[in-house]
Short mmCIF file of C-alpha atoms in Angstrom, two decimals:
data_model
loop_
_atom_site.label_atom_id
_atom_site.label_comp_id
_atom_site.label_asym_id
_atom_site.label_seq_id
_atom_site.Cartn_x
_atom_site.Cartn_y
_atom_site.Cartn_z
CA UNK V 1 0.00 0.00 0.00
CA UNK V 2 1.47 3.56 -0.86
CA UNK V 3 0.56 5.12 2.53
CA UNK V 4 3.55 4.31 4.64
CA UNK V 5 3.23 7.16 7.30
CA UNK V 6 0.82 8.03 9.67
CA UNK V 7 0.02 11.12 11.95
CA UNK V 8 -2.24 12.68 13.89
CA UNK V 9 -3.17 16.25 15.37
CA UNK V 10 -5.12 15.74 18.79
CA UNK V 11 -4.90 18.06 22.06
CA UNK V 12 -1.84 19.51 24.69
CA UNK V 13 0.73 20.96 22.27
CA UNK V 14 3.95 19.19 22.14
CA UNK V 15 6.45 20.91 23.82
CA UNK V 16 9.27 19.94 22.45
CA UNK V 17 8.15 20.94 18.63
CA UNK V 18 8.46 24.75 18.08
CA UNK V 19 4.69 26.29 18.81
CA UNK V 20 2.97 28.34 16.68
CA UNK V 21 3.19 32.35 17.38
CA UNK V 22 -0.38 32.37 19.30
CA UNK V 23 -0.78 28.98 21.33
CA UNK V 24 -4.21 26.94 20.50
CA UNK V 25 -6.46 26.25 22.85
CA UNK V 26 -6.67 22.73 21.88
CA UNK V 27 -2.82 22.49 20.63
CA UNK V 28 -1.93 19.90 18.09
CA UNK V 29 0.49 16.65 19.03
CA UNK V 30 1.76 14.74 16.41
CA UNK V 31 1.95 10.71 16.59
CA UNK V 32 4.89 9.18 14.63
CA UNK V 33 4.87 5.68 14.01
CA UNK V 34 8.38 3.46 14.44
CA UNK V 35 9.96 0.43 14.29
CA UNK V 36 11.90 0.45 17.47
CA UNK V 37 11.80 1.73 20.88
CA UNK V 38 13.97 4.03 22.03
CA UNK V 39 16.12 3.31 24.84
CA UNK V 40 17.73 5.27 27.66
CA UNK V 41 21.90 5.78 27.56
CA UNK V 42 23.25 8.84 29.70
CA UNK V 43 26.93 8.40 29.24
CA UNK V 44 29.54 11.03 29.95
CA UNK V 45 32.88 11.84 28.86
CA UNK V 46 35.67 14.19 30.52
CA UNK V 47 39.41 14.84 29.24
CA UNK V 48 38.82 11.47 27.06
CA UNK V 49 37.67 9.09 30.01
CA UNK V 50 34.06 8.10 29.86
CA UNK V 51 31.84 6.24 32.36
CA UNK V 52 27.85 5.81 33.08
CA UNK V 53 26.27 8.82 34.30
CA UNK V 54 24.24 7.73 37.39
CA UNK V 55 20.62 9.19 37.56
CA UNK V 56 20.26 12.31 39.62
CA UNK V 57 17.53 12.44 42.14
CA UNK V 58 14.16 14.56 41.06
CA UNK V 59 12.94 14.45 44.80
CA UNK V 60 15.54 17.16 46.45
CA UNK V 61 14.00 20.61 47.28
CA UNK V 62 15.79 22.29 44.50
CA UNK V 63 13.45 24.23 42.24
CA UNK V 64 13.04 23.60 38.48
CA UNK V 65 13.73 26.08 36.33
CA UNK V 66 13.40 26.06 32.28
CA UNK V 67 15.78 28.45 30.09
CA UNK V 68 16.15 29.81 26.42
CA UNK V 69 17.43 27.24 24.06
CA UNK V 70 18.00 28.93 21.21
CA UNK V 71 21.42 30.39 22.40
CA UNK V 72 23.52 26.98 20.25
CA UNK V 73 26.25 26.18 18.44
CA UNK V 74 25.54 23.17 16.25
CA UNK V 75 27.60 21.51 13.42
CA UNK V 76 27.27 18.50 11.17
CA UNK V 77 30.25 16.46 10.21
CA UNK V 78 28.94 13.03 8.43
CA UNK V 79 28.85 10.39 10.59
CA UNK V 80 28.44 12.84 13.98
CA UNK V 81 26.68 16.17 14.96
CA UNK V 82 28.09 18.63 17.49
CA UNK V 83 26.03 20.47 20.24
CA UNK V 84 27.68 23.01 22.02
CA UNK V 85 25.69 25.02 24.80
CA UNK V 86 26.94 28.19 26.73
CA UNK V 87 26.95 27.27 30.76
CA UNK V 88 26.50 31.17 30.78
CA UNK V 89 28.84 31.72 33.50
CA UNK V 90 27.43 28.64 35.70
CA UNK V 91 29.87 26.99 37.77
CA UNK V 92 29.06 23.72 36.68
CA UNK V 93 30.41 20.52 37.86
CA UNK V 94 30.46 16.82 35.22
CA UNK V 95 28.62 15.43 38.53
CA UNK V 96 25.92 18.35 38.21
CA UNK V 97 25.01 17.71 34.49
CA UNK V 98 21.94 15.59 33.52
CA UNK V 99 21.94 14.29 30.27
CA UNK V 100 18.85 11.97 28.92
CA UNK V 101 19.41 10.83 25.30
CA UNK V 102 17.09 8.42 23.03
CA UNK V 103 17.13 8.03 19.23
CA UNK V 104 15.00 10.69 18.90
CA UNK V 105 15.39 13.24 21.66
CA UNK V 106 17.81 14.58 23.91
CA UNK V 107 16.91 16.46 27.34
CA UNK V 108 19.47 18.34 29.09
CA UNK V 109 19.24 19.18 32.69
CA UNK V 110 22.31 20.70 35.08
CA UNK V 111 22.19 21.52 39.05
CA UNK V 112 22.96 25.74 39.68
CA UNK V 113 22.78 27.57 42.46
CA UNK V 114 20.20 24.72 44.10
CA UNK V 115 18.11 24.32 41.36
CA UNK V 116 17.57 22.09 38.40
CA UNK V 117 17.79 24.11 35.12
CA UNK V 118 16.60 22.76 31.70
CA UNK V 119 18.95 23.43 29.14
CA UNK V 120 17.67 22.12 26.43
CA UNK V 121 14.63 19.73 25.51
CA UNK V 122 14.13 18.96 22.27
CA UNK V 123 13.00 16.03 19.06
CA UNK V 124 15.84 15.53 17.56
CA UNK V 125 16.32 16.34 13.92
CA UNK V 126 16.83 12.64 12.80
CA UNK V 127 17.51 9.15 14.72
CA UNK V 128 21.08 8.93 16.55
CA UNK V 129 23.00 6.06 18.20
CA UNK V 130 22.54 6.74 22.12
CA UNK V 131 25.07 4.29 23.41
CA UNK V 132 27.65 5.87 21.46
CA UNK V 133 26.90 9.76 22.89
CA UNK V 134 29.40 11.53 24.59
CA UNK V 135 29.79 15.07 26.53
CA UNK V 136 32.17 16.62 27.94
CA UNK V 137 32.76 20.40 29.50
CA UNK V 138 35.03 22.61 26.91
CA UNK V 139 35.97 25.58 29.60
CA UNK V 140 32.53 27.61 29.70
CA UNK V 141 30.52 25.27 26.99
CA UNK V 142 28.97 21.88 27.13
CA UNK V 143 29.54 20.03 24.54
CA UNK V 144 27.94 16.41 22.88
CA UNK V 145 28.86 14.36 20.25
CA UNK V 146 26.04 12.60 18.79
CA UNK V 147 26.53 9.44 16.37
CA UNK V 148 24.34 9.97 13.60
CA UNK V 149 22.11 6.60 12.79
CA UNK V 150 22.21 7.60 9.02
CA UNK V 151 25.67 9.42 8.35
CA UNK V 152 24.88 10.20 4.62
CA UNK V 153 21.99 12.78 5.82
CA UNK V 154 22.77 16.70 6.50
CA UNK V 155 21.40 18.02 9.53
CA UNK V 156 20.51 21.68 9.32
CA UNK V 157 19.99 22.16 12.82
CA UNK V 158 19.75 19.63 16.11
CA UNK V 159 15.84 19.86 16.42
CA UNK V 160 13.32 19.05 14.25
CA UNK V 161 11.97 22.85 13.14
CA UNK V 162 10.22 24.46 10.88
CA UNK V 163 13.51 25.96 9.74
CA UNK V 164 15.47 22.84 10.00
CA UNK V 165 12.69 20.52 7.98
CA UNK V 166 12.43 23.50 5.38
CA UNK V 167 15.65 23.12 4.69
CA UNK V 168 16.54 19.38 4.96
CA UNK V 169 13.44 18.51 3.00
CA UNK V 170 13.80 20.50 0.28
CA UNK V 171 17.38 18.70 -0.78
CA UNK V 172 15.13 15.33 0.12
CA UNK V 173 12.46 15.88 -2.30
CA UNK V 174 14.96 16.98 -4.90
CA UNK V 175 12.24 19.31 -6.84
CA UNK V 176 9.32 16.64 -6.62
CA UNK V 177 5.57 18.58 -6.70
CA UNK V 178 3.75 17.85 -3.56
CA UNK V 179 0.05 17.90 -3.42
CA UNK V 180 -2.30 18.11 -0.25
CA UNK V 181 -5.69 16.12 -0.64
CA UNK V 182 -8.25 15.45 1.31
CA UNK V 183 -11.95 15.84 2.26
CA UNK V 184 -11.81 20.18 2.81
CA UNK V 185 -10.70 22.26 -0.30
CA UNK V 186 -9.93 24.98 2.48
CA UNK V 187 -7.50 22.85 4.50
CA UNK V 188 -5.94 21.31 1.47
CA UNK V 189 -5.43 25.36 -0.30
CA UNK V 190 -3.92 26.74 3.33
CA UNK V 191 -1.40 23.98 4.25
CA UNK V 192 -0.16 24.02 0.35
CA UNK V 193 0.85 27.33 0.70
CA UNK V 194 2.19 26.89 3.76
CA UNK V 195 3.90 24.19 2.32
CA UNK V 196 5.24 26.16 -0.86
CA UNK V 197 6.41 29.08 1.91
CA UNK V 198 8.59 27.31 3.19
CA UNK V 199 10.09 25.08 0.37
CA UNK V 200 10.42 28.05 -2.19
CA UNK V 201 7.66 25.79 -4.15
CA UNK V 202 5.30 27.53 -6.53
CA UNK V 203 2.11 27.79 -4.87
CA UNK V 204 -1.05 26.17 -6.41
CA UNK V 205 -4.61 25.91 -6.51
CA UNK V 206 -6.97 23.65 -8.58
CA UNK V 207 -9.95 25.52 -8.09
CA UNK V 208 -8.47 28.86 -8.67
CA UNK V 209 -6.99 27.35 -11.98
CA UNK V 210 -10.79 25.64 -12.66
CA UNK V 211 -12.54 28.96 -11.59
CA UNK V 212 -10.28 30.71 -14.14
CA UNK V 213 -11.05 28.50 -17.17
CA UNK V 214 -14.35 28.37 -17.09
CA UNK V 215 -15.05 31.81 -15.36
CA UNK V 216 -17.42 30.67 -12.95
CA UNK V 217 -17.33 28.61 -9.52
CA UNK V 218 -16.66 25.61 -8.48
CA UNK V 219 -20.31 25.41 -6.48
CA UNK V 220 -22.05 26.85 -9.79
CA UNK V 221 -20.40 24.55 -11.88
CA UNK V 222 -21.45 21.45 -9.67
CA UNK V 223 -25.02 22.79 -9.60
CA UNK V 224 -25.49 23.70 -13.55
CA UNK V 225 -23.17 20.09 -14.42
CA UNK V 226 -22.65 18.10 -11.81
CA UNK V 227 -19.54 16.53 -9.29
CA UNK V 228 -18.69 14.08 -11.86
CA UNK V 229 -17.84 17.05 -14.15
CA UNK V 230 -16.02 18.78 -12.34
CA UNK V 231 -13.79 15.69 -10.97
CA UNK V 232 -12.93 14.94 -14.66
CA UNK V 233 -11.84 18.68 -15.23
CA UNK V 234 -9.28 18.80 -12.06
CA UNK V 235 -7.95 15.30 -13.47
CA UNK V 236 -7.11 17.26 -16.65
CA UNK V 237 -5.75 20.06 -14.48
CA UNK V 238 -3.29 17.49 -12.57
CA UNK V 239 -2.09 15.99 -15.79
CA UNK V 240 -1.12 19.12 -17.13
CA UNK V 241 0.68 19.92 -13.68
CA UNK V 242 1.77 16.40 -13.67
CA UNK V 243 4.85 17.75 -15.39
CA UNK V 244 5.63 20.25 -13.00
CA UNK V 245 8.70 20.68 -10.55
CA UNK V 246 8.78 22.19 -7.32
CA UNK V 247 4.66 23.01 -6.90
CA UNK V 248 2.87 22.71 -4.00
CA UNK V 249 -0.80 22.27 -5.06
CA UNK V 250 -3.62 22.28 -3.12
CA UNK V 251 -6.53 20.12 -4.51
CA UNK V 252 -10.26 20.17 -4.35
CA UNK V 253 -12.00 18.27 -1.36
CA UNK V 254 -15.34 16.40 -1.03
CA UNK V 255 -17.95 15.76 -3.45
CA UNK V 256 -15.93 16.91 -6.30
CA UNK V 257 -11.71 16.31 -5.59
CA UNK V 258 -10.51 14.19 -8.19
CA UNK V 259 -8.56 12.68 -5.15
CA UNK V 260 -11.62 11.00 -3.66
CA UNK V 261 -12.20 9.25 -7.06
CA UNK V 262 -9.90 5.85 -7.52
CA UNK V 263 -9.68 6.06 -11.08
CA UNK V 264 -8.82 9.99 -11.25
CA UNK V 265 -5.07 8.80 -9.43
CA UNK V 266 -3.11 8.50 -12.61
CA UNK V 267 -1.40 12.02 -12.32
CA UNK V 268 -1.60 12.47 -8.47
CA UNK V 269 0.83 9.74 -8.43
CA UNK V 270 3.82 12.30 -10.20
CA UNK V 271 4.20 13.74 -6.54
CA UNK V 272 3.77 13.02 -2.88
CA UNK V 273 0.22 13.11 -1.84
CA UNK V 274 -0.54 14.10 1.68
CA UNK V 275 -3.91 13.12 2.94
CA UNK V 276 -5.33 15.76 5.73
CA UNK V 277 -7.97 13.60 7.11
CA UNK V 278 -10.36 15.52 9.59
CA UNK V 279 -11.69 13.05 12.34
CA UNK V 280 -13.66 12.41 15.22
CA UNK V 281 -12.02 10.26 17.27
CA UNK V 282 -11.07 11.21 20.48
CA UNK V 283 -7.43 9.98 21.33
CA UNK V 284 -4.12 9.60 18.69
CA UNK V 285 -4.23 5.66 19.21
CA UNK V 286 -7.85 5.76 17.68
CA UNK V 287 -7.11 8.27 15.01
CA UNK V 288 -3.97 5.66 14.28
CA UNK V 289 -6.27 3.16 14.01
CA UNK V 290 -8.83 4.95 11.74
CA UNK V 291 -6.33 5.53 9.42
CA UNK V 292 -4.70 1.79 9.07
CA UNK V 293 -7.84 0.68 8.80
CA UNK V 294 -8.89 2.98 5.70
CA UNK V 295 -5.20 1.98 4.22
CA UNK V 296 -5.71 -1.68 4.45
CA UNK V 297 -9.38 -1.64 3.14
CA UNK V 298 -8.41 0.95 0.33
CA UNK V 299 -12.17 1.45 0.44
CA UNK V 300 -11.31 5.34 -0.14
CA UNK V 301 -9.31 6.73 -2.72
CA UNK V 302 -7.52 8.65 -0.56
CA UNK V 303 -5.54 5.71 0.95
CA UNK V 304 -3.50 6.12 -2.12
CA UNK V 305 -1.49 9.16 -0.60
CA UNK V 306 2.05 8.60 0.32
CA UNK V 307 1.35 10.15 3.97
CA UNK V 308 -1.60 10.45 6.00
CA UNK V 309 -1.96 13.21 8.53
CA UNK V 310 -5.39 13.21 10.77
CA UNK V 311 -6.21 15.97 11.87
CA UNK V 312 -8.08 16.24 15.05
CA UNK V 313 -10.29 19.99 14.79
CA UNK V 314 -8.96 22.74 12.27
CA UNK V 315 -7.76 25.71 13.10
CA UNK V 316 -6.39 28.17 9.90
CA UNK V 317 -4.14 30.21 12.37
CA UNK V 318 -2.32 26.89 13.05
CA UNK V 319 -2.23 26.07 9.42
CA UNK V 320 1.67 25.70 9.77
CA UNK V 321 2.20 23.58 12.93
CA UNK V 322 0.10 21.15 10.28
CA UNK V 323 2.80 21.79 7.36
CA UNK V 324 5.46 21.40 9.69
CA UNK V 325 4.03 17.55 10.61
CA UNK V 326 3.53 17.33 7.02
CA UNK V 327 7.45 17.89 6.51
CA UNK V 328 8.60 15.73 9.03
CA UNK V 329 6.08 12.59 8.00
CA UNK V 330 7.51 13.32 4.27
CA UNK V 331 11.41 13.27 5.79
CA UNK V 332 10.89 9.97 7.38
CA UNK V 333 9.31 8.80 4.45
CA UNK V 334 11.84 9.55 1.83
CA UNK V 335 14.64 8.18 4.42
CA UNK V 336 12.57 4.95 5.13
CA UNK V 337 13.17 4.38 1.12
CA UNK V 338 15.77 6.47 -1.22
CA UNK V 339 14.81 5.79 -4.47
CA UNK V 340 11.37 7.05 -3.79
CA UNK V 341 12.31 10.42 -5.43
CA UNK V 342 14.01 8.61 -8.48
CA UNK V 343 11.07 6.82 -8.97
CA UNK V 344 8.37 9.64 -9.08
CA UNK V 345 10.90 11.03 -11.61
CA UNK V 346 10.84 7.76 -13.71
CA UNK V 347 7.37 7.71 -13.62
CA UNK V 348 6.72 11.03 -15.27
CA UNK V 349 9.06 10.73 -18.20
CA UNK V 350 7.28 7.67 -18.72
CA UNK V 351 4.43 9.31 -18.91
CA UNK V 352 2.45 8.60 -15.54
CA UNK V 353 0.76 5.52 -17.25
CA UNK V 354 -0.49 4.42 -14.03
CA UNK V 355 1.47 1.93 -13.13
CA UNK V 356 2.72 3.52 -9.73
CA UNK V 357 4.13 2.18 -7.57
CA UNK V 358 5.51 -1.00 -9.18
CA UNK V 359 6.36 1.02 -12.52
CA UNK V 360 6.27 -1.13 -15.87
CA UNK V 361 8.93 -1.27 -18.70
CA UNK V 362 8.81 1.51 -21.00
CA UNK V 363 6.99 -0.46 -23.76
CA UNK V 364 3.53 -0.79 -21.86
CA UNK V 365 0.34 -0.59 -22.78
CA UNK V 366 -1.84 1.48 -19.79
CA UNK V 367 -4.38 0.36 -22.00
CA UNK V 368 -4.06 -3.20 -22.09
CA UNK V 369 -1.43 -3.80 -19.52
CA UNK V 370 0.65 -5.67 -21.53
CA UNK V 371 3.78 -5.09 -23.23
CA UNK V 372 4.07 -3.29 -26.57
CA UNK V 373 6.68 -4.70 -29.10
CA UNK V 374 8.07 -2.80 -31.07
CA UNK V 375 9.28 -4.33 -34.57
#
């Protein structure tokens, strides 16, 4: 099945992502799916001796204070990625630091002045190897050395951002169109803008370019010929974009998205569909479950999309907390498989025949499904 990814949006903000600029009343809180659980290694190095960092005791008095993060230096050198954080004129002691690493996060925690400050608390940009972290205290900067669980991937920055996935995607998707689908035009049109913001994508609308050709609405059109026509005229509008590098298009929703028609997928296929599914569940496990369960039937069209993002409630002012999930599901789904981008390449200069994703010879017939010969 295509989908490979799944996500959800429910309630209480995740803290470590960057918020929005205005904080939701309900938040969002994405779910990732993986293949491993991550595992606990605090390990710490000084002048090039290491040994296990015992746990430090959360039940003193000491108060617990939070500080700015943002004050970094971070580099990327292949197989490892450098953190260094300013004590800012702490007197800070190896047996005072607190550092909690897993393959995706990293916490960091130090004792001053009789409390417990958080450095840092952050998703990590991509998986590392947390046996093999080290730290060590470089004068008045803390400094860890993270082993990288893919060393042929840049990291732009140590968390997962908005900045960071921007960035990294962009040089994953190599110029590949990404289209937004889904049951609401006006969810599908917002995040695709957001999307093309902040990949330097062209930014795309079907029903604007409908609306344009045939000078009239969408809702008109429906009502004077019907959903059926105006499915067939987006299909012609995503072949011709089919073609297309570096859009971000945002397509019609329910009754009349090509997208929720199985036989209108020929073209869709040229990019990576994201499927913003609005439900009503009321917890991410049964939103998770929702959405396996529509991908295994393949009852709806939409399971054809590459990711599937659930969105529990829509907000428009939080439009890019959604993009930003949207990145990171389409990061871990390029790295899960390389030759994803290669292939949506192949399959438009083949001529998106329909044969995604297990892409025929260049001699077949879509309309036979056999091979041509050519004498």
């Amino acid at each position: 099945m295509a989908a490979s990814l799944i996500f959800s949006f429910h309630p209480l903000l995740n803290p470590k992502t960057n918020p929005p600029s205005k904080t939701p009343p309900n938040g969002f809180r994405s779910f990732t799916r993986t293949n491993s659980s991550p595992r606990k290694s605090r390990t710490w190095a000084r002048k090039g001796h290491f040994k296990k960092l015992g746990s430090l005791s959360f039940d003193s008095p000491s108060t617990v204070e939070s500080v700015a993060t943002e004050d970094y230096e971070f580099s990327d050198s292949f197989a490892e990625a450098e953190l260094r954080l300013p004590l800012q004129g702490r007197d800070i002691q190896s047996s005072h630091v607190f550092i909690d690493v897993k393959e995706n996060s990293l916490t960091i925690k130090v004792h001053s002045s009789g409390s417990l400050v958080t450095l840092m608390e952050t998703d990590l940009y991509d998986k590392i190897k947390p046996s093999e972290t080290i730290w060590y205290i470089d004068e008045d900067q803390l400094v860890i050395n993270l082993k990288k669980h893919d060393s042929d991937l840049k990291w732009p920055d140590v968390k997962e951002t908005w900045a960071s996935l921007t960035t990294g995607v962009l040089q994953l998707l190599r110029g590949t169109s990404v289209y937004t689908i889904g049951e609401s035009t006006e969810v599908n049109e917002i995040v695709a803008k957001e999307l093309a913001v902040g990949l330097g994508y062209t930014p795309l609308n079907t029903s604007e370019l409908l609306e344009r050709y045939v000078k009239q609405s969408i809702d008109s059109w429906m009502i004077a010929e019907g959903a059926d026509s105006v499915a067939e005229a987006e299909a012609t509008i995503l072949e011709s974009l089919s073609s297309h590098v570096r859009a971000a298009v945002g397509t019609l929703g329910e009754p009349f998205g090509a997208a929720g028609r199985a036989d209108k997928w020929r073209h869709l296929h040229s990019g990576f569909a994201i499927w913003l599914s609005q439900c009503d569940t009321a917890d991410e496990a049964s939103a998770k479950e929702e959405a396996r369960r529509h991908i295994q039937d393949g009852n709806l069209a939409y399971s054809n999309a590459d990711v599937v993002v659930k969105l529990g409630g829509w907000d428009p002012d939080h439009a890019r907390t959604v993009a930003q999930t949207c990145l990171s599901a389409l990061k871990q789904l390029i790295l899960s498989d390389k030759t994803l981008t290669g292939k949506k390449s192949l399959y438009i200069r083949l001529g998106c025949r329909g044969d995604w994703p297990n892409i025929k010879p260049p001699g077949w017939d879509p309309s036979t499904g056999a091979d041509v010969t050519i004498v």
